[in-house]
Short mmCIF file of C-alpha atoms and ligand atoms in Angstrom, two decimals:
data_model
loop_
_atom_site.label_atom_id
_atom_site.label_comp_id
_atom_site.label_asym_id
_atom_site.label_seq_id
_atom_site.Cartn_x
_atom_site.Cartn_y
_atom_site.Cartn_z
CA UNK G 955 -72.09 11.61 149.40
CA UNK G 956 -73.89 14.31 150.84
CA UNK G 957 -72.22 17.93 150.80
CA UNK G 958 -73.29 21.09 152.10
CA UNK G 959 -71.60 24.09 150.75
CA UNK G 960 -72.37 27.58 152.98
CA UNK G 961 -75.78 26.45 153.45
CA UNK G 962 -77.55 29.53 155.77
CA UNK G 963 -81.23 29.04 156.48
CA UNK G 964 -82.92 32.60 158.18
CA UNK G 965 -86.52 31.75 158.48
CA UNK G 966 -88.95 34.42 157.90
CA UNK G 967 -89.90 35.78 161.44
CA UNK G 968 -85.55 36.23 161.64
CA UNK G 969 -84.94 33.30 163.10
CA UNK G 970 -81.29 32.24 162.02
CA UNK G 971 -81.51 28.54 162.40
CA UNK G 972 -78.37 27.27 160.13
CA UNK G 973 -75.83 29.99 160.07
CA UNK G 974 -72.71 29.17 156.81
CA UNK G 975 -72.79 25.17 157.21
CA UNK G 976 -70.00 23.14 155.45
CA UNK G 977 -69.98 19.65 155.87
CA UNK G 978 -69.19 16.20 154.08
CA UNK G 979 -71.04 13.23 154.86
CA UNK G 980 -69.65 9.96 153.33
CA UNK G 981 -71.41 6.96 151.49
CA UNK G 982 -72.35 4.40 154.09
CA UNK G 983 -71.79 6.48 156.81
CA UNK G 984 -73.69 6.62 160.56
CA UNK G 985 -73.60 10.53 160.31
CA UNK G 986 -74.82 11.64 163.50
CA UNK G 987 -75.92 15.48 163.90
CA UNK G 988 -76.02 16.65 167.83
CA UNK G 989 -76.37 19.67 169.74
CA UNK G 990 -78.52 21.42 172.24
CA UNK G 991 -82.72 21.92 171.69
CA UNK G 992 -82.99 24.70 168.90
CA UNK G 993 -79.56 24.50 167.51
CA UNK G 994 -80.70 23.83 164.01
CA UNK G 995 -80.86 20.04 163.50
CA UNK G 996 -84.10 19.08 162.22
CA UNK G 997 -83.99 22.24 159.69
CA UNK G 998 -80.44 20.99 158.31
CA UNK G 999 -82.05 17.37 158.08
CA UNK G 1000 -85.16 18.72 156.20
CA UNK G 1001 -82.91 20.44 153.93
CA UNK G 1002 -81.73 17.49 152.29
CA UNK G 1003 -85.18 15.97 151.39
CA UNK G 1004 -86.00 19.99 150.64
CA UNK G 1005 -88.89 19.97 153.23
CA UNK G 1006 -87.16 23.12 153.99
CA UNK G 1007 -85.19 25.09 151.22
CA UNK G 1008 -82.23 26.95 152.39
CA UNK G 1009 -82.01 30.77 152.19
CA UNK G 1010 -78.25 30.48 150.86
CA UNK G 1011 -76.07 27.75 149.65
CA UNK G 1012 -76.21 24.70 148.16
CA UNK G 1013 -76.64 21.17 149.33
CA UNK G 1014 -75.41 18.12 146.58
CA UNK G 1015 -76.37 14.64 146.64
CA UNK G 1016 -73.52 12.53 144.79
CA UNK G 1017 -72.15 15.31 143.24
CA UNK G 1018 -75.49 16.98 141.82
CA UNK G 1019 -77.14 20.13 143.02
CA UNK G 1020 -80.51 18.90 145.33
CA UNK G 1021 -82.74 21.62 142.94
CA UNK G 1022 -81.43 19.77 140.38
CA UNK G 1023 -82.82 16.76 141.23
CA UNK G 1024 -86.75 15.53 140.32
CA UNK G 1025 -88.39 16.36 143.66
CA UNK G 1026 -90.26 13.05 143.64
CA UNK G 1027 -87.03 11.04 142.99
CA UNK G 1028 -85.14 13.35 145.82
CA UNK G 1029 -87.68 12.06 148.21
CA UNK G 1030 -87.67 8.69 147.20
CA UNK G 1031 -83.68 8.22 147.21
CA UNK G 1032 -83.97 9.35 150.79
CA UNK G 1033 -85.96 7.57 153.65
CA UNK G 1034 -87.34 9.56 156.19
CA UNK G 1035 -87.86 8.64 160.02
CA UNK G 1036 -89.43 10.95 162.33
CA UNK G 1037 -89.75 10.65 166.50
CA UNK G 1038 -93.20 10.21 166.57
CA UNK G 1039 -94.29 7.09 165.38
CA UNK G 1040 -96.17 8.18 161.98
CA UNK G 1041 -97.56 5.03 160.68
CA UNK G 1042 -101.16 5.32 159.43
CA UNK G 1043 -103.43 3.66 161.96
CA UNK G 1044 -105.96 2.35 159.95
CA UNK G 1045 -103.79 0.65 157.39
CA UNK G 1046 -102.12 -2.76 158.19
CA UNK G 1047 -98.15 -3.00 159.03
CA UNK G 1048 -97.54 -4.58 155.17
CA UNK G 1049 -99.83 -1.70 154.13
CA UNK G 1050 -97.69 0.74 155.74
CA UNK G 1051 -94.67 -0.67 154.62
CA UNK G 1052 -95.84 -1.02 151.16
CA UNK G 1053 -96.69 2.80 150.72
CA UNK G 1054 -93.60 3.96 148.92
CA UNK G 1055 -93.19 0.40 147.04
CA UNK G 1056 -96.85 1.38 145.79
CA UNK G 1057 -96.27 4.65 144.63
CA UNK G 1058 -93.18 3.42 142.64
CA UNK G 1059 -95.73 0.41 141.23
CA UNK G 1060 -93.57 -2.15 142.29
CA UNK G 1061 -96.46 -4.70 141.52
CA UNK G 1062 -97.39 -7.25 143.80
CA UNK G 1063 -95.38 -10.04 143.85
CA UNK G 1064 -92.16 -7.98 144.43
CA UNK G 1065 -93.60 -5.54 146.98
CA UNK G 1066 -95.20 -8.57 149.30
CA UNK G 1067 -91.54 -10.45 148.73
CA UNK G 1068 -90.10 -6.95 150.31
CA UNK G 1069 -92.05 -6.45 153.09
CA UNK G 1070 -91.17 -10.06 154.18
CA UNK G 1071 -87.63 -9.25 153.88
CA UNK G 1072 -87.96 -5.76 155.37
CA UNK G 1073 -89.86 -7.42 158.92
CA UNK G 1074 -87.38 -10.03 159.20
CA UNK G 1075 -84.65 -7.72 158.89
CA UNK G 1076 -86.06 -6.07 161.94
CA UNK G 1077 -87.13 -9.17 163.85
CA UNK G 1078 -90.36 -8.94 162.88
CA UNK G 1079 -91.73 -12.52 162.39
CA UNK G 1080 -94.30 -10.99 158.69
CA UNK G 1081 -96.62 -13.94 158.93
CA UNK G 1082 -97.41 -12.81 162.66
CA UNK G 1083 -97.18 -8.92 162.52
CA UNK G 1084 -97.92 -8.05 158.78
CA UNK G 1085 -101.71 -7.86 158.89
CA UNK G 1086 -101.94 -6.03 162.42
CA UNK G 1087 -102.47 -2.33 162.72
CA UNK G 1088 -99.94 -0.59 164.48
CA UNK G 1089 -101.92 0.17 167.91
CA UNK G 1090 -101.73 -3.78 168.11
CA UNK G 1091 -97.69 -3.61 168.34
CA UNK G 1092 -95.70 -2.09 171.14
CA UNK G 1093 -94.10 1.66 171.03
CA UNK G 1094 -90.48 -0.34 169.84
CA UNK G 1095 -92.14 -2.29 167.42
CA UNK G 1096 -93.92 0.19 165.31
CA UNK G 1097 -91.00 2.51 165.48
CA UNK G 1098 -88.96 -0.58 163.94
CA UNK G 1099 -92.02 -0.12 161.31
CA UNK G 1100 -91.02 3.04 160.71
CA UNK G 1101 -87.64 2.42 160.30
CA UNK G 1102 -88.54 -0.35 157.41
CA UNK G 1103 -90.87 1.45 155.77
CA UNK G 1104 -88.36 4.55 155.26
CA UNK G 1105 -86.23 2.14 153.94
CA UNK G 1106 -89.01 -0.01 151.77
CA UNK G 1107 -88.48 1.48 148.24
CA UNK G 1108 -84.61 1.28 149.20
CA UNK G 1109 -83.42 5.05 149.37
CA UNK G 1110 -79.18 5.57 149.25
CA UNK G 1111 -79.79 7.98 152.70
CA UNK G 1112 -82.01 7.70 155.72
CA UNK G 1113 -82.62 10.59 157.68
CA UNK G 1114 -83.87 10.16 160.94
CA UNK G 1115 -84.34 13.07 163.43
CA UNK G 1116 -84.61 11.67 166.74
CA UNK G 1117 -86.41 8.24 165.54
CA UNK G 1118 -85.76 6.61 169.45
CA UNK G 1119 -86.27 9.44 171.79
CA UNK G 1120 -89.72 8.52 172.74
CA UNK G 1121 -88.92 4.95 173.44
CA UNK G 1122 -87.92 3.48 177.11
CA UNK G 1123 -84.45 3.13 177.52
CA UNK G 1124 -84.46 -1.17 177.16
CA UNK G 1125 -86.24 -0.86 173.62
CA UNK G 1126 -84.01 2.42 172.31
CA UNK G 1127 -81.28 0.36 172.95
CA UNK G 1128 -81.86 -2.76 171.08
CA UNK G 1129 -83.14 0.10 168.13
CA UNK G 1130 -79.78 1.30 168.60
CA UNK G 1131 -78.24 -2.48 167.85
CA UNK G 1132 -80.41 -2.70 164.63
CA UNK G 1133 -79.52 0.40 163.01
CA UNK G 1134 -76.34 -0.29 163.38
CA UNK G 1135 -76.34 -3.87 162.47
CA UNK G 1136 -78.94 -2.33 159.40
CA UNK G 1137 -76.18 0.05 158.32
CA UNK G 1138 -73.37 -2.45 158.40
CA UNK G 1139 -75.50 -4.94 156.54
CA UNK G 1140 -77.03 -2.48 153.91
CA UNK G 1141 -74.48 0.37 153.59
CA UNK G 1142 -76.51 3.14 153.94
CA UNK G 1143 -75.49 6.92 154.54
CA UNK G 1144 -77.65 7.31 157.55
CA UNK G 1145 -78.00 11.18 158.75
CA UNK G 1146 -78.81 10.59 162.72
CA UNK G 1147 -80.13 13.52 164.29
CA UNK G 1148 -80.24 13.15 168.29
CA UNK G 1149 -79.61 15.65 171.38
CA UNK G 1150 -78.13 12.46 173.57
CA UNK G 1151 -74.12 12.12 173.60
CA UNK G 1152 -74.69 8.44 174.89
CA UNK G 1153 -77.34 7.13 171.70
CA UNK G 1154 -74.36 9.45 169.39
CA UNK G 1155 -71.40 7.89 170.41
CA UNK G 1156 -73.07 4.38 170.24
CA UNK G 1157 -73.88 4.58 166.91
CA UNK G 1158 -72.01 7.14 164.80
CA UNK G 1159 -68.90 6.40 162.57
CA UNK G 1160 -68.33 10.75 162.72
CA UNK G 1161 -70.12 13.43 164.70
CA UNK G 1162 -71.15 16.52 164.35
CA UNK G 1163 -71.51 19.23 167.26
CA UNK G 1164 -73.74 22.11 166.78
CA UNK G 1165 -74.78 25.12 168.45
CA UNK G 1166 -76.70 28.01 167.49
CA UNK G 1167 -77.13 26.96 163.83
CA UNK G 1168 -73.17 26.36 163.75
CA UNK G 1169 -70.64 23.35 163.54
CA UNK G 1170 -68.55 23.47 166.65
CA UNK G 1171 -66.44 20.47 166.17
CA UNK G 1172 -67.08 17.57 163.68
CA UNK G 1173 -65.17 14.11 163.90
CA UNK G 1174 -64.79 10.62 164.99
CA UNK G 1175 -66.03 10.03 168.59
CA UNK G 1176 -62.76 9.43 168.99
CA UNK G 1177 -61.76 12.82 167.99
CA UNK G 1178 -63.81 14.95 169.89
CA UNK G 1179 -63.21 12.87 173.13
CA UNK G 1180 -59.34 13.05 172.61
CA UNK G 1181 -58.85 16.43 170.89
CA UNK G 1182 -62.23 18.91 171.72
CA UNK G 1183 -62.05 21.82 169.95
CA UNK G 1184 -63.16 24.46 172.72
CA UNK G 1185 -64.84 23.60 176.03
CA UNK G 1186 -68.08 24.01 174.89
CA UNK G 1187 -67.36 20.55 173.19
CA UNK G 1188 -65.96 19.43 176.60
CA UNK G 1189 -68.56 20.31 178.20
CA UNK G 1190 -71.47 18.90 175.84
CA UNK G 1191 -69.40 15.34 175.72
CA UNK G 1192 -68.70 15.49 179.96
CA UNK G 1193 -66.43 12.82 180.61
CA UNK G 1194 -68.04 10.88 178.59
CA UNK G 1195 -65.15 8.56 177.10
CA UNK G 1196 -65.71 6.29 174.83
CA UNK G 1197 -64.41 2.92 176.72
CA UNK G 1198 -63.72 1.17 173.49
CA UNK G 1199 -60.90 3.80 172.48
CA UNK G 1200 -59.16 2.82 175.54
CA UNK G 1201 -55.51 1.87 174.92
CA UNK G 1202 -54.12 -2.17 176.04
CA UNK G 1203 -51.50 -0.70 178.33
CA UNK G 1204 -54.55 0.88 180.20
CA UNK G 1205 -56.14 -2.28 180.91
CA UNK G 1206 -53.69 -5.27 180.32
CA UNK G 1207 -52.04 -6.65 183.67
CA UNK G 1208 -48.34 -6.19 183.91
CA UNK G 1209 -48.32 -9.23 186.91
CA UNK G 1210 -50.44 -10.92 185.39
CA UNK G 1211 -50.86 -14.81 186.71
CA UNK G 1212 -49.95 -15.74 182.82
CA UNK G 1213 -46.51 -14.22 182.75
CA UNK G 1214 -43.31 -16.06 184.11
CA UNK G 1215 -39.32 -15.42 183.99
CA UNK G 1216 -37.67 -17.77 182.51
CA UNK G 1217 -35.84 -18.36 185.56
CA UNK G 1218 -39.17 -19.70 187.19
CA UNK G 1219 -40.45 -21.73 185.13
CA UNK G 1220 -39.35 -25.05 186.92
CA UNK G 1221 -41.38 -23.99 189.74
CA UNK G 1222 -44.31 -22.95 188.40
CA UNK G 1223 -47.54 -25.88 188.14
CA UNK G 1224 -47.89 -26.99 184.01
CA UNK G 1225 -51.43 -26.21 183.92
CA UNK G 1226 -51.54 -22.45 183.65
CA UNK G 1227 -52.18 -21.45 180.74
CA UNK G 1228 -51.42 -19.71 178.40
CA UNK G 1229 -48.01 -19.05 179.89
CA UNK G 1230 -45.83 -16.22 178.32
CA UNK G 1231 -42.07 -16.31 178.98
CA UNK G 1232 -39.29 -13.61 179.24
CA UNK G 1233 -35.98 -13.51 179.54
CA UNK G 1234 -33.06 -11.12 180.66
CA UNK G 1235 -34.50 -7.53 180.67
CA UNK G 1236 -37.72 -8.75 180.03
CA UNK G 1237 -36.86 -10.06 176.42
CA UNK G 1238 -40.13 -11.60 175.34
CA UNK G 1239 -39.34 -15.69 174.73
CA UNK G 1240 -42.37 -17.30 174.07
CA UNK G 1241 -45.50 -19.43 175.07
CA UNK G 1242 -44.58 -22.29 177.35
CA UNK G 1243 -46.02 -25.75 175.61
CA UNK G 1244 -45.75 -28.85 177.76
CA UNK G 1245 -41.78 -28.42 178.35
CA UNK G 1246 -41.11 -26.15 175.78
CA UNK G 1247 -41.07 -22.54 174.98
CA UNK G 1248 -42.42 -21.82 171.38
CA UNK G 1249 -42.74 -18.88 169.27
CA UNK G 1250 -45.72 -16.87 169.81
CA UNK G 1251 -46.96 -14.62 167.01
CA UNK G 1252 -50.20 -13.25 168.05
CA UNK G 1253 -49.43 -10.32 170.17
CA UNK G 1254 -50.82 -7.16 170.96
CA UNK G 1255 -48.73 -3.68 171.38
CA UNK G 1256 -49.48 -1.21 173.93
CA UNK G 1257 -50.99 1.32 172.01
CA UNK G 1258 -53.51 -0.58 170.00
CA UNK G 1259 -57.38 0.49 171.20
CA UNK G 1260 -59.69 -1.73 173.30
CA UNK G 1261 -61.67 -2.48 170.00
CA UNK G 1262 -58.99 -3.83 167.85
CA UNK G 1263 -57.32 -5.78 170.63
CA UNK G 1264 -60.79 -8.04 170.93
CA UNK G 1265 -60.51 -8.80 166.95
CA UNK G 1266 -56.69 -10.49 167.91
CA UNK G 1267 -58.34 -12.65 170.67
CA UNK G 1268 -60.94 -13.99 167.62
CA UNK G 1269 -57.61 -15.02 165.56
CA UNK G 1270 -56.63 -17.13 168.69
CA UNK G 1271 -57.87 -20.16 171.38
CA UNK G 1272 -55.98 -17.90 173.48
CA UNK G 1273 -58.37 -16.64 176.86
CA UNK G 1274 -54.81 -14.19 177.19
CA UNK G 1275 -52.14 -12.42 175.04
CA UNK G 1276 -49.10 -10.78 175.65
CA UNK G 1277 -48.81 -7.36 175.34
CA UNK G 1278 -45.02 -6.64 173.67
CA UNK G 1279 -43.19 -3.08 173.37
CA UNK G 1280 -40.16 -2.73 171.93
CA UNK G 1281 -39.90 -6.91 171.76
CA UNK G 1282 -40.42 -6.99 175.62
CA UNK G 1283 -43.35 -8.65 177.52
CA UNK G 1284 -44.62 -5.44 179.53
CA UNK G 1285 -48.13 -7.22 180.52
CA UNK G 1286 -50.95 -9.72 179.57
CA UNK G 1287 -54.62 -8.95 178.24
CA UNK G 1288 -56.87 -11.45 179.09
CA UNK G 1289 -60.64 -11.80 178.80
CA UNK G 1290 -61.09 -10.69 182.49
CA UNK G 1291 -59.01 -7.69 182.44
CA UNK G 1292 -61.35 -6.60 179.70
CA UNK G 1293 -64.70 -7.75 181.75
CA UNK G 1294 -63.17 -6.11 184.67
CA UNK G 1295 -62.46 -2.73 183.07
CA UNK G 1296 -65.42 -2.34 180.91
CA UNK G 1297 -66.98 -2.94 184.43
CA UNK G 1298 -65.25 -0.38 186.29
CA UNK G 1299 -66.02 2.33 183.96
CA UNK G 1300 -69.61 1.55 183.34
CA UNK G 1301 -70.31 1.67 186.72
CA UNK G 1302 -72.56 -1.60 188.25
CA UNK G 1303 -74.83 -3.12 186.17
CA UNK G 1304 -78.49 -1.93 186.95
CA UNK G 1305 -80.27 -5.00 188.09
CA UNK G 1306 -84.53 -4.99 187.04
CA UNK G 1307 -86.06 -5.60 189.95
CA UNK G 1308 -88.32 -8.68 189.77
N1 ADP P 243 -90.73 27.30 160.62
C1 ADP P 243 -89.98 28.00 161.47
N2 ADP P 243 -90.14 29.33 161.60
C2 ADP P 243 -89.37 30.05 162.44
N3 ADP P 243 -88.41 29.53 163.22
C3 ADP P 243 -88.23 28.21 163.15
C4 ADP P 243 -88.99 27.36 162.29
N4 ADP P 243 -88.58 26.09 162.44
C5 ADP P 243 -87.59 26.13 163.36
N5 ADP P 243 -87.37 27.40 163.79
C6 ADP P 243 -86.37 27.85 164.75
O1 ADP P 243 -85.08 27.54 164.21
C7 ADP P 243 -84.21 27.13 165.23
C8 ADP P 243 -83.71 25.72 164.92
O2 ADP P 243 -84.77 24.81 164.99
P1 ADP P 243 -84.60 23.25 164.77
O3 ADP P 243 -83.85 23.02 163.53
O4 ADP P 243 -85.94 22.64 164.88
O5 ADP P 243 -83.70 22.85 166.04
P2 ADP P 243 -83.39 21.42 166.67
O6 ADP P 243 -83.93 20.37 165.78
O7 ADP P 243 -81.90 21.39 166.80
O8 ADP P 243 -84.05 21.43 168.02
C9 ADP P 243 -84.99 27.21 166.52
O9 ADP P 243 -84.72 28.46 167.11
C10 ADP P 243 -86.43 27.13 166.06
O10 ADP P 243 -87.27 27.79 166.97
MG1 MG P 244 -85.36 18.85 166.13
#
């Protein structure tokens, strides 16, 4: 865990970057730090490797002061990944990697066995890119170096301030999909600095708004989306929504083709399905099977968010489910609902020309 406790940084020339900065970060969290150009992200990143020492306030890393800490071993426990692509250009990618792994004497054996692991981990077949130099890999592959090689001597944190901002928006994206595939796989605490609402609500478990060296609002992206603190936070978010925090009853289909009355049933053809049955006052029955209606006991309610409702379709052959308040069938989500929403608020897809 990272905490900052009334951390204040004034530089010399007066500037007041960080202004009485309290904040939690939790182990294995996508921590992302946002605001405006000049708000005071990169100094409260630099502040936890001590690049930059605070003028008041303390900062702990798991529960022990950061002057308290070896300097060296403070900068090792934390990987560091800047926007421009810092890799040394005469040295080789496994050389590059192999930096911090060196400096540590590793030896060897285990450092080359790393590096393999490291490339792979980042699509990066090692026996083709290892012994290039960097100006013989593409802008999104060396910054997918420099991602690694933060992480070669295998720091707790990574701090990256702005790591994708340079890249086209194709490549940032699949970036994007590794770090957060990295994270989930090697349960980092990632700090994420960034000045895009789009890159911070695609990656970060919690948020944090600044301005003017302050926290404005700090939360889930859920949080700020649904309950912004003032309207500068409305403002910096737009209507940006997160589409995955979008309740069932938003998007299900309450006439949906998979949905009969008892009453009907005789009439209706046997081969739609899944076919979900109610009764008087829309008392949910069942799923019709061949001639029968059976129990049903994968259902989703109302309330329950886009992004849990697509983990009850995985528990099921089911391309549908019903959608039950109160024990009555109110609608169906199917596959296509979902296509057809995410759709709608994405807007149409842009199409490369050829
Ligand atoms: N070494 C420095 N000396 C004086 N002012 C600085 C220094 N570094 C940053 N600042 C100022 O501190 C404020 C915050 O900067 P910074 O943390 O880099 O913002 P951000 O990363 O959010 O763009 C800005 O006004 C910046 O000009
Ligand atoms: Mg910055």
């Amino acid at each position: 865990m990272i905490k900052f406790k009334n951390i204040t940084k004034h530089f010399a020339d007066g500037t007041k970057a960080v202004h009485e900065f309290n904040l939690k970060i939790n182990q294995g969290e996508l921590f992302v730090l946002i605001g405006p150009s000049g708000c005071g992200k990169t100094t409260t990143l630099k502040m936890i490797n001590r690049l930059i020492e605070p003028t008041n306030g303390q900062i702990f890393i798991e529960g022990k002061d950061i002057r308290d800490w070896n300097t060296q071993a403070l900068r090792w426990n934390t990987g560091y990944v800047l926007q421009q692509i810092a890799l040394f250009p005469t040295m080789t990618i496994e050389e590059n990697v192999s930096v911090v792994p060196d400096m540590k004497k590793w030896g060897k054996q285990k450092t080359k066995k790393r590096v393999d692991e490291l490339l792979d981990m980042v699509s990066l077949d090692p026996s083709l890119y290892k012994n290039r130099k960097p100006t013989e890999l593409s802008g999104g592959q060396q910054q997918r170096v420099g991602v690694v090689r933060a992480l070669a001597a295998d720091p707790d944190i990574l701090l990256m301030d702005e790591p994708f901002s340079a890249l086209d928006p194709l490549t940032r994206e699949q970036l994007q999909k590794d770090i957060r595939k990295l994270q989930t796989d090697i349960q980092k605490t990632i700090v994420f600095v960034t000045h895009d609402i789009d890159e911070a609500f695609a990656l970060g478990d919690r948020i944090c708004l600044m301005n003017e060296g302050k926290i404005v609002q700090a939360g889930t992206p859920r949080e700020l989306t649904r309950q912004p603190a003032n309207t500068f936070v409305k403002e910096f978010i737009g209507d940006k929504k997160n589409e995955w925090e979008t309740p069932v009853s938003e998007i299900m289909d309450p006439h949906s083709e998979f949905i009969a009355s008892l009453d009907s049933l005789n009439e209706l053809p046997l081969y739609t399905a899944p076919l979900y049955i109610f009764g008087a006052n829309h008392q949910f029955l069942g799923r019709r099977q061949g001639k029968e209606i059976v129990d049903h006991d994968i259902s989703i309610s109302p309330e329950t968010m886009l992004q849990e409702a697509v983990y009850d379709f995985e528990k099921t052959d089911a391309d549908a489910l019903p959608v039950i308040k109160e024990g009555k069938l109110i609608g169906v989500l199917s596959y296509k609902d979902i296509v057809r929403y995410l759709k709608d608020v994405n807007g149409p897809l842009e199409r490369e020309s050829m």
